[in-house]
Short mmCIF file of C-alpha atoms in Angstrom, two decimals:
data_model
loop_
_atom_site.label_atom_id
_atom_site.label_comp_id
_atom_site.label_asym_id
_atom_site.label_seq_id
_atom_site.Cartn_x
_atom_site.Cartn_y
_atom_site.Cartn_z
CA MET A 1 85.62 59.34 134.49
CA ASP A 2 89.51 59.66 133.90
CA ARG A 3 91.25 56.10 135.29
CA GLU A 4 94.32 57.13 137.53
CA MET A 5 97.87 55.48 136.30
CA HIS A 6 99.49 52.89 138.60
CA GLY A 7 102.85 51.40 138.44
CA SER A 8 104.62 48.15 139.20
CA SER A 9 108.30 47.16 139.74
CA SER A 10 107.83 46.97 136.35
CA THR A 11 108.14 50.71 136.73
CA GLU A 12 109.87 50.69 139.94
CA SER A 13 112.70 48.81 139.95
CA PHE A 14 116.18 49.66 138.95
CA ILE A 15 118.00 46.68 137.37
CA PRO A 16 121.91 47.57 137.85
CA MET A 17 122.96 46.39 133.90
CA SER A 18 124.18 49.14 131.65
CA SER A 19 125.69 48.64 127.94
CA ILE A 20 128.34 50.84 126.50
CA ALA A 21 125.74 52.50 124.19
CA SER A 22 123.41 53.83 127.38
CA GLY A 23 122.94 57.36 126.60
CA LYS A 24 123.97 57.71 123.40
CA GLY A 25 121.81 58.09 119.95
CA VAL A 26 122.12 56.82 116.82
CA GLU A 27 120.52 58.92 113.61
CA VAL A 28 119.20 55.78 111.24
CA ALA A 29 116.87 58.01 108.96
CA PRO A 30 116.68 62.20 109.05
CA ASP A 31 113.25 61.14 111.10
CA ILE A 32 114.50 57.67 112.78
CA TYR A 33 116.30 57.88 115.78
CA SER A 34 117.71 55.05 118.09
CA TYR A 35 118.47 56.21 121.77
CA THR A 36 119.70 53.16 124.04
CA THR A 37 118.39 53.23 128.13
CA GLN A 38 120.32 51.13 129.57
CA ILE A 39 120.25 47.99 127.72
CA VAL A 40 117.29 48.62 125.25
CA ASN A 41 116.65 51.09 122.40
CA ILE A 42 113.91 53.47 121.91
CA CYS A 43 112.99 55.09 118.80
CA PHE A 44 112.22 59.25 118.04
CA ILE A 45 110.01 59.09 115.00
CA GLY A 46 110.28 62.66 113.29
CA ASN A 47 112.73 64.90 111.39
CA PRO A 48 113.82 67.89 113.49
CA ASP A 49 114.82 69.86 110.85
CA LYS A 50 110.54 70.44 109.62
CA ASP A 51 108.18 70.66 112.12
CA ASN A 52 109.82 69.60 115.22
CA SER A 53 106.62 66.70 115.78
CA PHE A 54 107.09 63.42 117.18
CA VAL A 55 106.36 60.03 118.50
CA LEU A 56 108.05 57.79 120.85
CA VAL A 57 108.38 54.66 120.38
CA ASP A 58 108.85 52.55 123.63
CA ALA A 59 109.45 53.52 127.15
CA GLY A 60 112.93 52.49 127.78
CA MET A 61 114.33 51.05 131.24
CA PRO A 62 112.93 51.79 134.61
CA ASN A 63 114.11 55.28 136.01
CA SER A 64 115.23 56.43 132.72
CA ALA A 65 112.48 59.36 132.36
CA SER A 66 114.88 62.04 132.86
CA MET A 67 117.17 61.19 130.21
CA ILE A 68 114.49 60.25 127.60
CA ILE A 69 112.72 63.93 128.39
CA GLU A 70 116.18 65.39 127.78
CA GLU A 71 116.85 63.85 124.70
CA ALA A 72 113.80 64.77 123.12
CA GLU A 73 114.43 68.38 123.71
CA GLU A 74 117.97 68.41 123.06
CA ARG A 75 116.94 66.94 119.57
CA PHE A 76 113.44 69.02 119.29
CA GLY A 77 113.73 71.91 121.19
CA LYS A 78 112.85 72.65 124.77
CA GLY A 79 109.75 72.03 125.94
CA LYS A 80 108.89 69.77 122.94
CA LYS A 81 106.70 66.54 123.72
CA PRO A 82 105.69 63.81 121.59
CA LYS A 83 102.42 63.36 120.38
CA ALA A 84 101.98 59.87 121.38
CA ILE A 85 104.00 56.47 122.87
CA ILE A 86 103.64 53.59 120.63
CA LEU A 87 104.18 50.43 122.33
CA THR A 88 106.22 47.63 120.66
CA HIS A 89 105.44 45.39 123.91
CA ALA A 90 104.91 46.03 127.08
CA HIS A 91 107.81 44.25 129.15
CA PHE A 92 109.48 45.92 131.90
CA ASP A 93 112.59 47.09 129.99
CA HIS A 94 110.43 48.95 127.06
CA ILE A 95 107.98 50.53 129.41
CA GLY A 96 110.24 51.21 132.67
CA SER A 97 109.83 54.92 132.46
CA ILE A 98 106.06 55.40 130.98
CA ILE A 99 104.34 56.39 133.75
CA ASN A 100 106.89 59.10 134.69
CA LEU A 101 106.96 60.33 130.88
CA VAL A 102 102.76 60.34 130.63
CA GLU A 103 102.86 62.54 133.64
CA LYS A 104 105.27 64.91 132.29
CA TRP A 105 103.66 64.93 128.85
CA ASN A 106 100.16 64.19 129.55
CA ILE A 107 100.08 62.10 126.09
CA PRO A 108 97.94 59.28 124.80
CA VAL A 109 100.01 55.41 124.66
CA TYR A 110 98.64 52.93 122.12
CA ALA A 111 99.21 49.01 122.08
CA HIS A 112 98.12 46.18 120.71
CA PRO A 113 94.45 45.12 122.02
CA LEU A 114 96.36 41.88 122.98
CA GLU A 115 99.10 43.67 124.78
CA LEU A 116 96.42 46.27 126.75
CA PRO A 117 96.18 43.38 129.79
CA TYR A 118 99.62 44.40 130.86
CA VAL A 119 99.35 47.74 130.64
CA THR A 120 95.43 48.21 132.24
CA GLY A 121 96.45 46.06 135.55
CA GLU A 122 94.61 43.29 134.52
CA LYS A 123 97.53 40.75 133.84
CA ASN A 124 101.12 39.91 134.86
CA TYR A 125 103.70 38.37 132.40
CA PRO A 126 104.35 34.89 132.57
CA ALA A 127 107.62 34.59 135.03
CA PRO A 128 110.82 35.19 133.18
CA ASP A 129 112.68 31.21 132.65
CA GLY A 130 115.73 31.16 134.73
CA THR A 131 116.31 27.53 133.08
CA VAL A 132 116.10 28.79 129.77
CA GLU A 133 119.60 27.86 127.52
CA GLY A 134 122.06 30.87 127.73
CA GLY A 135 124.36 32.62 130.04
CA LEU A 136 124.28 34.70 133.43
CA VAL A 137 121.62 37.14 132.04
CA ALA A 138 119.32 34.35 131.22
CA LYS A 139 120.23 32.96 134.81
CA LEU A 140 119.41 36.52 136.44
CA SER A 141 116.05 36.43 134.42
CA PRO A 142 113.87 35.58 137.30
CA LEU A 143 114.99 38.66 139.01
CA PHE A 144 113.12 41.13 136.16
CA PRO A 145 109.70 42.56 136.93
CA THR A 146 106.97 41.10 135.15
CA GLU A 147 103.92 42.89 137.01
CA ALA A 148 101.28 44.53 135.35
CA ILE A 149 101.02 48.47 135.08
CA ASP A 150 97.84 50.38 134.97
CA LEU A 151 98.23 53.32 132.25
CA GLY A 152 94.37 54.19 133.37
CA SER A 153 92.54 56.38 130.51
CA HIS A 154 95.99 57.49 128.83
CA VAL A 155 96.08 53.79 126.78
CA GLN A 156 94.40 52.60 123.74
CA ALA A 157 93.46 49.93 121.60
CA LEU A 158 96.05 50.64 117.94
CA PRO A 159 93.79 51.28 115.12
CA VAL A 160 92.61 47.85 113.51
CA ASP A 161 93.48 48.95 110.33
CA GLY A 162 96.84 49.16 111.09
CA SER A 163 97.74 52.60 110.81
CA VAL A 164 99.51 53.95 113.60
CA PRO A 165 98.36 57.25 115.51
CA HIS A 166 100.79 60.59 114.46
CA MET A 167 102.77 58.14 111.89
CA PRO A 168 100.48 58.21 108.65
CA GLU A 169 103.77 57.05 106.79
CA TRP A 170 104.00 53.96 108.88
CA GLU A 171 101.84 51.01 110.04
CA TRP A 172 102.21 48.15 112.53
CA ILE A 173 102.39 44.74 112.03
CA HIS A 174 101.44 41.80 114.66
CA THR A 175 104.68 40.00 115.58
CA PRO A 176 103.71 37.84 118.20
CA GLY A 177 105.95 35.22 120.16
CA HIS A 178 107.72 36.92 122.41
CA SER A 179 104.56 38.37 123.94
CA PRO A 180 100.87 38.06 122.68
CA GLY A 181 100.13 41.85 121.81
CA HIS A 182 103.79 42.24 120.07
CA ILE A 183 104.25 44.27 116.97
CA SER A 184 106.80 45.82 114.73
CA LEU A 185 106.40 48.99 113.04
CA PHE A 186 107.08 49.34 109.01
CA ARG A 187 107.41 52.24 106.26
CA LYS A 188 106.71 51.18 103.23
CA GLN A 189 108.10 53.64 100.96
CA ASP A 190 112.08 53.56 102.01
CA LEU A 191 111.48 49.98 103.86
CA ALA A 192 112.42 51.10 107.43
CA LEU A 193 111.42 48.63 110.29
CA ILE A 194 111.21 49.16 114.00
CA ALA A 195 111.40 45.64 114.81
CA GLY A 196 110.77 45.72 118.43
CA ASP A 197 112.06 41.86 119.99
CA ALA A 198 110.93 40.50 117.55
CA PHE A 199 114.51 39.93 116.66
CA VAL A 200 117.71 41.73 117.67
CA THR A 201 121.06 42.09 116.81
CA THR A 202 122.94 41.44 120.15
CA LYS A 203 122.38 38.47 122.06
CA GLN A 204 120.51 39.14 125.11
CA GLU A 205 121.23 35.89 127.16
CA TYR A 206 124.61 36.68 127.99
CA LEU A 207 125.97 39.23 129.97
CA LEU A 208 129.46 40.46 128.08
CA ASP A 209 127.56 40.46 124.29
CA VAL A 210 124.82 42.78 126.19
CA LEU A 211 127.47 45.00 127.91
CA GLU A 212 129.68 45.24 124.59
CA GLN A 213 126.71 45.18 122.42
CA GLU A 214 128.43 42.33 120.31
CA LEU A 215 126.95 42.74 116.55
CA GLU A 216 124.89 39.35 115.97
CA ILE A 217 121.61 38.60 114.22
CA SER A 218 119.31 36.46 117.12
CA GLY A 219 116.07 35.56 117.47
CA PRO A 220 113.93 37.50 120.46
CA PRO A 221 115.08 37.15 124.17
CA ARG A 222 114.79 33.76 125.10
CA TYR A 223 114.02 34.06 128.97
CA LEU A 224 110.65 36.39 128.06
CA THR A 225 109.55 34.33 125.12
CA THR A 226 106.49 31.95 125.80
CA ASP A 227 105.64 31.14 122.22
CA TRP A 228 108.37 30.00 119.97
CA ALA A 229 106.17 28.44 117.04
CA SER A 230 104.65 32.24 116.51
CA ALA A 231 108.06 34.06 116.98
CA GLN A 232 109.39 32.09 114.47
CA LYS A 233 106.50 33.36 112.10
CA SER A 234 107.07 36.89 112.75
CA VAL A 235 110.62 36.68 111.64
CA GLU A 236 109.11 34.79 108.21
CA VAL A 237 107.06 37.81 107.80
CA LEU A 238 109.41 40.59 108.54
CA GLN A 239 112.39 39.21 106.66
CA SER A 240 109.61 38.53 104.00
CA LEU A 241 108.60 42.80 103.80
CA HIS A 242 113.02 42.92 102.71
CA PRO A 243 113.88 45.67 105.00
CA SER A 244 116.56 48.04 103.75
CA VAL A 245 117.23 49.41 107.75
CA ALA A 246 115.88 48.08 111.07
CA VAL A 247 115.64 49.49 114.58
CA THR A 248 115.73 46.47 117.32
CA GLY A 249 115.07 46.58 120.91
CA HIS A 250 118.50 45.50 121.78
CA GLY A 251 121.53 46.13 119.43
CA LYS A 252 122.65 48.11 116.82
CA PRO A 253 120.66 49.69 114.18
CA VAL A 254 121.64 47.62 110.84
CA SER A 255 120.93 48.11 107.52
CA GLY A 256 121.98 46.93 103.56
CA GLU A 257 123.51 43.59 102.63
CA TRP A 258 124.21 43.09 106.40
CA LEU A 259 120.71 42.95 107.48
CA SER A 260 119.23 41.53 104.49
CA THR A 261 122.00 38.51 104.56
CA ASN A 262 121.54 38.06 108.33
CA LEU A 263 117.75 38.18 108.57
CA LEU A 264 117.45 35.50 105.66
CA LYS A 265 120.28 33.47 107.94
CA LEU A 266 118.05 33.84 110.72
CA THR A 267 114.89 32.83 109.23
CA LYS A 268 116.25 29.57 107.70
CA ASN A 269 117.87 28.98 110.55
CA PHE A 270 115.65 29.80 113.43
CA ASN A 271 115.69 26.62 115.16
CA GLU A 272 119.68 26.87 115.49
CA ILE A 273 119.78 30.62 115.77
CA ALA A 274 117.04 31.80 117.95
CA ARG A 275 115.05 28.40 119.56
CA PRO A 276 116.52 27.21 122.51
CA ASP A 277 117.96 23.59 123.24
CA TYR A 278 115.85 23.69 126.72
CA GLY A 279 113.36 25.81 128.66
CA LYS A 280 110.40 25.57 130.06
CA TYR A 281 108.67 27.77 127.16
CA VAL A 282 110.18 25.23 124.38
#
């Protein structure tokens, strides 16, 4: 029997914070399109000039379903829907509109096995750390929702072999630290990377940086990262792939020399750049 879906404040709470990039998209490659909902990026994976088949990576902020659907139809055609939704992880800003999207599209959702408890109603995330080193966003983070949602029978685990459903050229890589089941997506043929929040290109702890999308390499958002040793190893794994282009969960897509130089810098100086000096999860 199919289990019904149930939301929570993670999918129902409007967060009154938007960057200058909200509602805008960037074509990173013919089949990689990064689109910003308020302060977080989602990705449409698929080439609209070919078969109009596509996959959605992450589901944006709460109450952004209509803009995501509109953007999907603008890019792929009226009435078009993705084959599936792949979750890098299930923090509120990455699953905010997933209930409405799945209800509209009736499509499967895939996540890492360690992330499933947060999308099957079994377990809430740890509370955000408002005491962590950072600015106003860090201080306000205890207001961010962390309750589990239940996607019912619509969600399932990613294949154990590292393949990604409906994305045959891609593989998923376990990159924990920011969350237990966080994943990144990588395509070997062109070294394209979708990093999720394993690292980001705009510091998420400072309000002005977030609003203006200040370009700066950074580790995962501090207030929701609970395992810094794993987070550091995950950055090292991604750097070892030598990606040519990267879309991160927050900030602008980056490529070429900027990406290689700054990702190496982050790897070598992780404790100085990413790991906070204080906080309850440090």
